[in-house]
Amino acid sequence: GTFHTTPTDGKEKDRLNFHKKGGGGMEHAVASVHGGMMPKHKSKRRSESKRRRDGFRIYAQAEQEKRLAVFVSGGGSNFRAIHEACVDGRIRGKVVAVVSNKPGCGGWNYAQEMGIPTWCYPNLTSEPTSVNEKELTTMLKETLLVDYVLLAGYLKKIPVELVHAYRRAMLNIHPALLPSFGGPGYYGIKVHKAVVNAGCRVSGPTVHFVDEEYDSGKIVGQRTVQVYPTDSPEEVAARVLKEEHVLYPHVVASLCDGRVAWNERGIPMICSETEINKWE
């Protein structure tokens, strides 16, 4: 698809309030930014034939608030953006757990301030809330009944067992336009240095589903920013981070609303209320 630069005027930004009544329409390439809430369903049970239309199927239908676990390693600004969107009702979900490999980091401290339970993974003998791989999966899946796992600047590789437990239910955000500038070694300011050194004219965040490899899962949303020849990596990083705080809550809200569809090639997209009604 064609990338569009991020809108900067107030009218365009207002259109990103995707839960406002009557909102809708594609706002950015790759990320299908639509408005509207989930429609009320006449019946909880639908045959597969009724749920499949035009080569796509609704992966999840939201009927109640979803339970979210967020993984962090640093300041946790994306976690804060997601949590705030849950609190003010833009996301139909609740953060019920925060997991970090760095107890005491900004995201960890924010979670404790907000009264959100915190756990440490990988296991640290000095941290009483540490869990091992098996305990982590059991805790999230069976004890806390977490619906979706959200990686928000978490720098450790996710256990394969957990990835399998949350297939198509685990998201990550990356500060570049994947598949470029992704994979092992591409994180934080290193990403933006690579973008600047390559002479790119656009960059931006990517939200993707998580699989067994770094940054290789299916892309569900992207936003773009301009990169100028005179930019420093820090300037690009600040510009991209601002868009991360828009994109990630939107994708999480769409997932919690059940507005994510997958085509027969395994490509996800975000759907509007109108599109979902078409498939009923």
PDB file of C-alpha atoms in Angstrom:
ATOM      1  CA  GLY A   1       0.000   0.000   0.000  1.00  0.00           C
ATOM      2  CA  THR A   2       0.939   3.644  -0.281  1.00  0.00           C
ATOM      3  CA  PHE A   3       2.136   5.402   2.824  1.00  0.00           C
ATOM      4  CA  HIS A   4       0.589   8.724   3.775  1.00  0.00           C
ATOM      5  CA  THR A   5       2.248  11.272   5.994  1.00  0.00           C
ATOM      6  CA  THR A   6       0.711  11.719   9.402  1.00  0.00           C
ATOM      7  CA  PRO A   7      -1.993  14.417   9.474  1.00  0.00           C
ATOM      8  CA  THR A   8      -1.040  17.478  11.448  1.00  0.00           C
ATOM      9  CA  ASP A   9      -4.105  19.716  11.386  1.00  0.00           C
ATOM     10  CA  GLY A  10      -6.746  19.589  14.098  1.00  0.00           C
ATOM     11  CA  LYS A  11      -9.530  18.295  11.875  1.00  0.00           C
ATOM     12  CA  GLU A  12      -7.524  15.244  10.870  1.00  0.00           C
ATOM     13  CA  LYS A  13      -6.563  14.534  14.465  1.00  0.00           C
ATOM     14  CA  ASP A  14     -10.210  14.728  15.522  1.00  0.00           C
ATOM     15  CA  ARG A  15     -10.993  11.987  13.021  1.00  0.00           C
ATOM     16  CA  LEU A  16      -8.691   9.676  14.967  1.00  0.00           C
ATOM     17  CA  ASN A  17     -11.115   9.683  17.893  1.00  0.00           C
ATOM     18  CA  PHE A  18     -12.264   6.376  16.527  1.00  0.00           C
ATOM     19  CA  HIS A  19     -14.825   5.610  19.223  1.00  0.00           C
ATOM     20  CA  LYS A  20     -16.869   8.721  18.575  1.00  0.00           C
ATOM     21  CA  LYS A  21     -20.322   7.953  17.309  1.00  0.00           C
ATOM     22  CA  GLY A  22     -20.514   7.961  13.563  1.00  0.00           C
ATOM     23  CA  GLY A  23     -16.747   8.066  13.010  1.00  0.00           C
ATOM     24  CA  GLY A  24     -15.170   6.064  10.241  1.00  0.00           C
ATOM     25  CA  GLY A  25     -13.096   5.841   7.143  1.00  0.00           C
ATOM     26  CA  MET A  26      -9.546   4.900   6.196  1.00  0.00           C
ATOM     27  CA  GLU A  27      -7.075   7.419   7.647  1.00  0.00           C
ATOM     28  CA  HIS A  28      -3.679   5.891   6.954  1.00  0.00           C
ATOM     29  CA  ALA A  29      -2.211   3.302   4.653  1.00  0.00           C
ATOM     30  CA  VAL A  30      -1.622  -0.201   6.025  1.00  0.00           C
ATOM     31  CA  ALA A  31      -3.378   0.656   9.299  1.00  0.00           C
ATOM     32  CA  SER A  32      -7.083   0.630   8.532  1.00  0.00           C
ATOM     33  CA  VAL A  33      -8.231   3.371  10.890  1.00  0.00           C
ATOM     34  CA  HIS A  34     -11.980   3.228  11.220  1.00  0.00           C
ATOM     35  CA  GLY A  35     -14.631   4.483  13.572  1.00  0.00           C
ATOM     36  CA  GLY A  36     -17.653   3.086  15.312  1.00  0.00           C
ATOM     37  CA  MET A  37     -18.239   0.615  18.089  1.00  0.00           C
ATOM     38  CA  MET A  38     -18.993  -3.067  17.868  1.00  0.00           C
ATOM     39  CA  PRO A  39     -22.534  -3.743  16.714  1.00  0.00           C
ATOM     40  CA  LYS A  40     -24.895  -5.627  18.947  1.00  0.00           C
ATOM     41  CA  HIS A  41     -25.295  -9.165  17.692  1.00  0.00           C
ATOM     42  CA  LYS A  42     -28.687 -10.768  17.362  1.00  0.00           C
ATOM     43  CA  SER A  43     -27.275 -14.108  18.375  1.00  0.00           C
ATOM     44  CA  LYS A  44     -24.120 -15.192  20.174  1.00  0.00           C
ATOM     45  CA  ARG A  45     -23.815 -18.190  17.904  1.00  0.00           C
ATOM     46  CA  ARG A  46     -23.058 -17.716  14.251  1.00  0.00           C
ATOM     47  CA  SER A  47     -22.252 -20.393  11.748  1.00  0.00           C
ATOM     48  CA  GLU A  48     -18.852 -20.112  10.073  1.00  0.00           C
ATOM     49  CA  SER A  49     -20.565 -19.551   6.732  1.00  0.00           C
ATOM     50  CA  LYS A  50     -22.355 -16.481   8.094  1.00  0.00           C
ATOM     51  CA  ARG A  51     -19.172 -15.128   9.666  1.00  0.00           C
ATOM     52  CA  ARG A  52     -17.094 -15.419   6.467  1.00  0.00           C
ATOM     53  CA  ARG A  53     -17.510 -12.858   3.712  1.00  0.00           C
ATOM     54  CA  ASP A  54     -15.263 -11.785   0.822  1.00  0.00           C
ATOM     55  CA  GLY A  55     -12.351 -13.946   1.957  1.00  0.00           C
ATOM     56  CA  PHE A  56     -12.170 -12.457   5.463  1.00  0.00           C
ATOM     57  CA  ARG A  57     -13.392 -13.631   8.815  1.00  0.00           C
ATOM     58  CA  ILE A  58     -13.877 -11.891  12.127  1.00  0.00           C
ATOM     59  CA  TYR A  59     -11.276 -13.323  14.464  1.00  0.00           C
ATOM     60  CA  ALA A  60     -12.889 -12.224  17.727  1.00  0.00           C
ATOM     61  CA  GLN A  61     -16.186 -10.699  18.779  1.00  0.00           C
ATOM     62  CA  ALA A  62     -16.122  -8.505  21.884  1.00  0.00           C
ATOM     63  CA  GLU A  63     -18.982  -8.779  24.339  1.00  0.00           C
ATOM     64  CA  GLN A  64     -17.270  -7.623  27.523  1.00  0.00           C
ATOM     65  CA  GLU A  65     -14.226  -5.810  28.811  1.00  0.00           C
ATOM     66  CA  LYS A  66     -11.023  -7.606  27.840  1.00  0.00           C
ATOM     67  CA  ARG A  67      -8.256  -8.435  30.282  1.00  0.00           C
ATOM     68  CA  LEU A  68      -4.816  -7.179  29.220  1.00  0.00           C
ATOM     69  CA  ALA A  69      -1.237  -7.928  30.286  1.00  0.00           C
ATOM     70  CA  VAL A  70       1.482  -5.458  29.312  1.00  0.00           C
ATOM     71  CA  PHE A  71       5.204  -6.270  29.108  1.00  0.00           C
ATOM     72  CA  VAL A  72       7.682  -3.404  29.632  1.00  0.00           C
ATOM     73  CA  SER A  73      11.427  -2.877  29.999  1.00  0.00           C
ATOM     74  CA  GLY A  74      11.765   0.900  30.227  1.00  0.00           C
ATOM     75  CA  GLY A  75       9.829   4.087  30.803  1.00  0.00           C
ATOM     76  CA  GLY A  76       6.562   2.537  29.672  1.00  0.00           C
ATOM     77  CA  SER A  77       5.126   5.496  27.755  1.00  0.00           C
ATOM     78  CA  ASN A  78       3.157   3.206  25.424  1.00  0.00           C
ATOM     79  CA  PHE A  79       1.879   1.286  28.436  1.00  0.00           C
ATOM     80  CA  ARG A  80       0.723   4.586  29.946  1.00  0.00           C
ATOM     81  CA  ALA A  81      -1.043   5.536  26.715  1.00  0.00           C
ATOM     82  CA  ILE A  82      -2.850   2.185  26.646  1.00  0.00           C
ATOM     83  CA  HIS A  83      -3.757   2.333  30.336  1.00  0.00           C
ATOM     84  CA  GLU A  84      -5.113   5.876  30.015  1.00  0.00           C
ATOM     85  CA  ALA A  85      -7.215   4.811  27.029  1.00  0.00           C
ATOM     86  CA  CYS A  86      -8.636   1.953  29.106  1.00  0.00           C
ATOM     87  CA  VAL A  87      -9.466   4.287  31.978  1.00  0.00           C
ATOM     88  CA  ASP A  88     -11.233   6.873  29.804  1.00  0.00           C
ATOM     89  CA  GLY A  89     -13.169   4.251  27.847  1.00  0.00           C
ATOM     90  CA  ARG A  90     -11.452   4.433  24.446  1.00  0.00           C
ATOM     91  CA  ILE A  91     -10.290   0.855  24.948  1.00  0.00           C
ATOM     92  CA  ARG A  92     -12.818  -1.710  26.108  1.00  0.00           C
ATOM     93  CA  GLY A  93     -10.271  -3.396  28.330  1.00  0.00           C
ATOM     94  CA  LYS A  94      -8.435  -3.374  31.645  1.00  0.00           C
ATOM     95  CA  VAL A  95      -4.724  -3.851  32.356  1.00  0.00           C
ATOM     96  CA  VAL A  96      -4.652  -6.617  34.978  1.00  0.00           C
ATOM     97  CA  ALA A  97      -0.912  -7.395  34.976  1.00  0.00           C
ATOM     98  CA  VAL A  98       2.421  -5.834  34.086  1.00  0.00           C
ATOM     99  CA  VAL A  99       5.469  -8.019  33.430  1.00  0.00           C
ATOM    100  CA  SER A 100       9.023  -6.688  33.247  1.00  0.00           C
ATOM    101  CA  ASN A 101      12.593  -7.931  33.111  1.00  0.00           C
ATOM    102  CA  LYS A 102      13.637  -4.741  34.942  1.00  0.00           C
ATOM    103  CA  PRO A 103      11.857  -4.281  38.275  1.00  0.00           C
ATOM    104  CA  GLY A 104      11.949  -0.613  39.181  1.00  0.00           C
ATOM    105  CA  CYS A 105      11.865   0.677  35.594  1.00  0.00           C
ATOM    106  CA  GLY A 106       9.476   3.496  34.732  1.00  0.00           C
ATOM    107  CA  GLY A 107       6.728   1.199  33.479  1.00  0.00           C
ATOM    108  CA  TRP A 108       6.996  -0.997  36.578  1.00  0.00           C
ATOM    109  CA  ASN A 109       6.772   1.989  38.911  1.00  0.00           C
ATOM    110  CA  TYR A 110       3.798   3.431  37.045  1.00  0.00           C
ATOM    111  CA  ALA A 111       1.962   0.108  37.329  1.00  0.00           C
ATOM    112  CA  GLN A 112       2.516   0.033  41.074  1.00  0.00           C
ATOM    113  CA  GLU A 113       1.321   3.629  41.390  1.00  0.00           C
ATOM    114  CA  MET A 114      -1.851   2.644  39.542  1.00  0.00           C
ATOM    115  CA  GLY A 115      -2.363  -0.451  41.706  1.00  0.00           C
ATOM    116  CA  ILE A 116      -1.693  -2.874  38.850  1.00  0.00           C
ATOM    117  CA  PRO A 117       0.001  -6.147  39.931  1.00  0.00           C
ATOM    118  CA  THR A 118       3.596  -6.555  38.675  1.00  0.00           C
ATOM    119  CA  TRP A 119       5.677  -9.661  37.961  1.00  0.00           C
ATOM    120  CA  CYS A 120       9.269 -10.156  36.964  1.00  0.00           C
ATOM    121  CA  TYR A 121      10.298 -12.312  33.999  1.00  0.00           C
ATOM    122  CA  PRO A 122      12.837 -13.759  33.332  1.00  0.00           C
ATOM    123  CA  ASN A 123      13.253 -15.071  36.863  1.00  0.00           C
ATOM    124  CA  LEU A 124      15.464 -13.047  39.207  1.00  0.00           C
ATOM    125  CA  THR A 125      16.302 -14.630  42.571  1.00  0.00           C
ATOM    126  CA  SER A 126      16.385 -11.174  44.154  1.00  0.00           C
ATOM    127  CA  GLU A 127      12.835 -10.335  43.092  1.00  0.00           C
ATOM    128  CA  PRO A 128      10.023 -12.048  45.060  1.00  0.00           C
ATOM    129  CA  THR A 129       7.527 -11.634  42.210  1.00  0.00           C
ATOM    130  CA  SER A 130       9.739 -13.489  39.716  1.00  0.00           C
ATOM    131  CA  VAL A 131       8.203 -16.294  37.672  1.00  0.00           C
ATOM    132  CA  ASN A 132       9.698 -18.873  35.349  1.00  0.00           C
ATOM    133  CA  GLU A 133       8.471 -19.653  31.845  1.00  0.00           C
ATOM    134  CA  LYS A 134       5.879 -22.236  32.851  1.00  0.00           C
ATOM    135  CA  GLU A 135       4.614 -20.138  35.750  1.00  0.00           C
ATOM    136  CA  LEU A 136       4.307 -17.098  33.488  1.00  0.00           C
ATOM    137  CA  THR A 137       2.111 -18.862  30.954  1.00  0.00           C
ATOM    138  CA  THR A 138      -0.040 -20.500  33.628  1.00  0.00           C
ATOM    139  CA  MET A 139      -0.447 -17.249  35.540  1.00  0.00           C
ATOM    140  CA  LEU A 140      -1.538 -15.227  32.502  1.00  0.00           C
ATOM    141  CA  LYS A 141      -3.669 -17.862  30.820  1.00  0.00           C
ATOM    142  CA  GLU A 142      -5.280 -19.695  33.734  1.00  0.00           C
ATOM    143  CA  THR A 143      -4.999 -17.562  36.871  1.00  0.00           C
ATOM    144  CA  LEU A 144      -5.480 -14.030  35.542  1.00  0.00           C
ATOM    145  CA  LEU A 145      -7.519 -15.086  32.484  1.00  0.00           C
ATOM    146  CA  VAL A 146      -5.678 -12.582  30.294  1.00  0.00           C
ATOM    147  CA  ASP A 147      -7.232 -12.171  26.853  1.00  0.00           C
ATOM    148  CA  TYR A 148      -4.436 -10.235  25.139  1.00  0.00           C
ATOM    149  CA  VAL A 149      -0.716  -9.736  25.765  1.00  0.00           C
ATOM    150  CA  LEU A 150       0.791  -6.398  24.724  1.00  0.00           C
ATOM    151  CA  LEU A 151       4.536  -5.869  24.381  1.00  0.00           C
ATOM    152  CA  ALA A 152       5.385  -2.211  24.997  1.00  0.00           C
ATOM    153  CA  GLY A 153       9.129  -1.783  24.812  1.00  0.00           C
ATOM    154  CA  TYR A 154       9.880  -5.232  26.238  1.00  0.00           C
ATOM    155  CA  LEU A 155      13.426  -6.176  25.217  1.00  0.00           C
ATOM    156  CA  LYS A 156      13.550  -9.876  26.050  1.00  0.00           C
ATOM    157  CA  LYS A 157      12.422 -12.631  23.715  1.00  0.00           C
ATOM    158  CA  ILE A 158       9.018 -14.054  24.569  1.00  0.00           C
ATOM    159  CA  PRO A 159       8.920 -17.760  25.489  1.00  0.00           C
ATOM    160  CA  VAL A 160       7.660 -19.935  22.647  1.00  0.00           C
ATOM    161  CA  GLU A 161       5.140 -21.544  25.000  1.00  0.00           C
ATOM    162  CA  LEU A 162       3.574 -18.133  25.679  1.00  0.00           C
ATOM    163  CA  VAL A 163       3.570 -17.207  21.988  1.00  0.00           C
ATOM    164  CA  HIS A 164       1.680 -20.399  21.217  1.00  0.00           C
ATOM    165  CA  ALA A 165      -0.757 -19.750  24.070  1.00  0.00           C
ATOM    166  CA  TYR A 166      -1.552 -16.305  22.632  1.00  0.00           C
ATOM    167  CA  ARG A 167      -1.497 -16.965  18.913  1.00  0.00           C
ATOM    168  CA  ARG A 168      -3.129 -13.971  17.204  1.00  0.00           C
ATOM    169  CA  ALA A 169      -3.650 -12.477  20.662  1.00  0.00           C
ATOM    170  CA  MET A 170      -0.232 -10.903  21.314  1.00  0.00           C
ATOM    171  CA  LEU A 171       0.860  -7.543  19.904  1.00  0.00           C
ATOM    172  CA  ASN A 172       4.163  -5.683  19.736  1.00  0.00           C
ATOM    173  CA  ILE A 173       5.037  -2.141  18.697  1.00  0.00           C
ATOM    174  CA  HIS A 174       8.241  -1.407  16.795  1.00  0.00           C
ATOM    175  CA  PRO A 175       9.579   2.136  16.131  1.00  0.00           C
ATOM    176  CA  ALA A 176      10.164   1.653  12.394  1.00  0.00           C
ATOM    177  CA  LEU A 177       8.211   0.671   9.307  1.00  0.00           C
ATOM    178  CA  LEU A 178       8.629  -3.088   9.273  1.00  0.00           C
ATOM    179  CA  PRO A 179       9.868  -5.165   7.598  1.00  0.00           C
ATOM    180  CA  SER A 180      12.661  -2.559   7.330  1.00  0.00           C
ATOM    181  CA  PHE A 181      14.915  -1.925  10.332  1.00  0.00           C
ATOM    182  CA  GLY A 182      13.640  -4.842  12.380  1.00  0.00           C
ATOM    183  CA  GLY A 183      14.995  -8.007  13.927  1.00  0.00           C
ATOM    184  CA  PRO A 184      17.725  -8.733  16.491  1.00  0.00           C
ATOM    185  CA  GLY A 185      19.709  -5.650  17.462  1.00  0.00           C
ATOM    186  CA  TYR A 186      17.149  -3.151  16.169  1.00  0.00           C
ATOM    187  CA  TYR A 187      15.632  -1.471  19.218  1.00  0.00           C
ATOM    188  CA  GLY A 188      15.464   1.991  20.765  1.00  0.00           C
ATOM    189  CA  ILE A 189      17.705   4.693  19.355  1.00  0.00           C
ATOM    190  CA  LYS A 190      19.580   2.103  17.268  1.00  0.00           C
ATOM    191  CA  VAL A 191      16.549   1.901  14.988  1.00  0.00           C
ATOM    192  CA  HIS A 192      16.422   5.642  14.417  1.00  0.00           C
ATOM    193  CA  LYS A 193      20.163   5.867  13.802  1.00  0.00           C
ATOM    194  CA  ALA A 194      19.799   3.242  11.086  1.00  0.00           C
ATOM    195  CA  VAL A 195      16.871   5.127   9.521  1.00  0.00           C
ATOM    196  CA  VAL A 196      18.800   8.402   9.453  1.00  0.00           C
ATOM    197  CA  ASN A 197      21.990   6.795   8.146  1.00  0.00           C
ATOM    198  CA  ALA A 198      20.052   5.113   5.333  1.00  0.00           C
ATOM    199  CA  GLY A 199      18.690   8.481   4.191  1.00  0.00           C
ATOM    200  CA  CYS A 200      15.048   7.459   4.585  1.00  0.00           C
ATOM    201  CA  ARG A 201      12.446  10.158   3.967  1.00  0.00           C
ATOM    202  CA  VAL A 202       9.708   8.477   5.990  1.00  0.00           C
ATOM    203  CA  SER A 203       9.616   6.410   9.142  1.00  0.00           C
ATOM    204  CA  GLY A 204       7.032   5.530  11.752  1.00  0.00           C
ATOM    205  CA  PRO A 205       5.766   2.904  14.167  1.00  0.00           C
ATOM    206  CA  THR A 206       4.456  -0.561  13.321  1.00  0.00           C
ATOM    207  CA  VAL A 207       2.092  -2.685  15.400  1.00  0.00           C
ATOM    208  CA  HIS A 208       2.239  -6.376  14.570  1.00  0.00           C
ATOM    209  CA  PHE A 209       1.157  -9.712  15.948  1.00  0.00           C
ATOM    210  CA  VAL A 210       3.916 -11.659  17.660  1.00  0.00           C
ATOM    211  CA  ASP A 211       5.332 -14.935  16.408  1.00  0.00           C
ATOM    212  CA  GLU A 212       8.437 -16.926  17.339  1.00  0.00           C
ATOM    213  CA  GLU A 213      10.906 -14.500  15.719  1.00  0.00           C
ATOM    214  CA  TYR A 214      11.805 -10.865  16.394  1.00  0.00           C
ATOM    215  CA  ASP A 215       9.618  -8.344  14.522  1.00  0.00           C
ATOM    216  CA  SER A 216       8.397 -10.851  11.938  1.00  0.00           C
ATOM    217  CA  GLY A 217       4.710 -11.246  12.840  1.00  0.00           C
ATOM    218  CA  LYS A 218       1.877 -10.021  10.621  1.00  0.00           C
ATOM    219  CA  ILE A 219       1.481  -6.248  10.523  1.00  0.00           C
ATOM    220  CA  VAL A 220      -1.852  -4.845  11.663  1.00  0.00           C
ATOM    221  CA  GLY A 221      -1.126  -1.103  11.710  1.00  0.00           C
ATOM    222  CA  GLN A 222       1.425   1.565  10.765  1.00  0.00           C
ATOM    223  CA  ARG A 223       1.660   5.355  10.839  1.00  0.00           C
ATOM    224  CA  THR A 224       4.204   7.502   9.071  1.00  0.00           C
ATOM    225  CA  VAL A 225       6.222  10.635   9.821  1.00  0.00           C
ATOM    226  CA  GLN A 226       8.507  12.704   7.646  1.00  0.00           C
ATOM    227  CA  VAL A 227      12.270  12.298   8.016  1.00  0.00           C
ATOM    228  CA  TYR A 228      14.393  15.225   6.878  1.00  0.00           C
ATOM    229  CA  PRO A 229      18.052  15.104   5.793  1.00  0.00           C
ATOM    230  CA  THR A 230      18.957  17.385   8.696  1.00  0.00           C
ATOM    231  CA  ASP A 231      17.233  15.245  11.350  1.00  0.00           C
ATOM    232  CA  SER A 232      19.125  13.659  14.206  1.00  0.00           C
ATOM    233  CA  PRO A 233      18.138  10.163  15.403  1.00  0.00           C
ATOM    234  CA  GLU A 234      16.734  11.774  18.541  1.00  0.00           C
ATOM    235  CA  GLU A 235      14.489  14.077  16.527  1.00  0.00           C
ATOM    236  CA  VAL A 236      13.142  11.157  14.509  1.00  0.00           C
ATOM    237  CA  ALA A 237      12.642   9.144  17.705  1.00  0.00           C
ATOM    238  CA  ALA A 238      10.548  11.907  19.276  1.00  0.00           C
ATOM    239  CA  ARG A 239       8.410  12.244  16.149  1.00  0.00           C
ATOM    240  CA  VAL A 240       7.837   8.487  15.918  1.00  0.00           C
ATOM    241  CA  LEU A 241       7.072   8.114  19.637  1.00  0.00           C
ATOM    242  CA  LYS A 242       4.265  10.646  19.361  1.00  0.00           C
ATOM    243  CA  GLU A 243       2.656   8.481  16.686  1.00  0.00           C
ATOM    244  CA  GLU A 244       3.198   5.321  18.709  1.00  0.00           C
ATOM    245  CA  HIS A 245       0.954   6.782  21.397  1.00  0.00           C
ATOM    246  CA  VAL A 246      -1.800   7.212  18.788  1.00  0.00           C
ATOM    247  CA  LEU A 247      -1.399   3.961  16.894  1.00  0.00           C
ATOM    248  CA  TYR A 248      -0.987   1.417  19.682  1.00  0.00           C
ATOM    249  CA  PRO A 249      -4.111   2.347  21.687  1.00  0.00           C
ATOM    250  CA  HIS A 250      -6.119   2.356  18.467  1.00  0.00           C
ATOM    251  CA  VAL A 251      -5.031  -1.141  17.462  1.00  0.00           C
ATOM    252  CA  VAL A 252      -5.592  -2.469  20.993  1.00  0.00           C
ATOM    253  CA  ALA A 253      -9.067  -0.911  21.046  1.00  0.00           C
ATOM    254  CA  SER A 254      -9.894  -2.521  17.708  1.00  0.00           C
ATOM    255  CA  LEU A 255      -8.723  -5.906  18.971  1.00  0.00           C
ATOM    256  CA  CYS A 256     -10.758  -5.582  22.163  1.00  0.00           C
ATOM    257  CA  ASP A 257     -13.809  -4.541  20.127  1.00  0.00           C
ATOM    258  CA  GLY A 258     -13.499  -7.589  17.906  1.00  0.00           C
ATOM    259  CA  ARG A 259     -12.815  -5.431  14.845  1.00  0.00           C
ATOM    260  CA  VAL A 260      -9.847  -7.433  13.576  1.00  0.00           C
ATOM    261  CA  ALA A 261     -10.340  -9.650  10.523  1.00  0.00           C
ATOM    262  CA  TRP A 262      -7.961 -12.100   8.807  1.00  0.00           C
ATOM    263  CA  ASN A 263      -8.043 -13.013   5.151  1.00  0.00           C
ATOM    264  CA  GLU A 264      -7.300 -16.463   3.753  1.00  0.00           C
ATOM    265  CA  ARG A 265      -3.634 -15.512   3.305  1.00  0.00           C
ATOM    266  CA  GLY A 266      -3.359 -14.779   7.010  1.00  0.00           C
ATOM    267  CA  ILE A 267      -3.240 -10.988   6.674  1.00  0.00           C
ATOM    268  CA  PRO A 268      -5.000  -9.008   9.444  1.00  0.00           C
ATOM    269  CA  MET A 269      -6.926  -5.797   8.984  1.00  0.00           C
ATOM    270  CA  ILE A 270      -8.946  -3.473  11.175  1.00  0.00           C
ATOM    271  CA  CYS A 271     -12.604  -3.235  10.217  1.00  0.00           C
ATOM    272  CA  SER A 272     -15.234  -0.594  10.741  1.00  0.00           C
ATOM    273  CA  GLU A 273     -18.694  -1.241  12.100  1.00  0.00           C
ATOM    274  CA  THR A 274     -20.061  -0.975   8.554  1.00  0.00           C
ATOM    275  CA  GLU A 275     -17.759  -3.686   7.283  1.00  0.00           C
ATOM    276  CA  ILE A 276     -18.645  -6.019  10.139  1.00  0.00           C
ATOM    277  CA  ASN A 277     -22.352  -5.503   9.518  1.00  0.00           C
ATOM    278  CA  LYS A 278     -21.761  -6.490   5.887  1.00  0.00           C
ATOM    279  CA  TRP A 279     -20.501  -9.877   7.026  1.00  0.00           C
ATOM    280  CA  GLU A 280     -23.393 -10.737   9.336  1.00  0.00           C
TER     281      GLU A 280
END
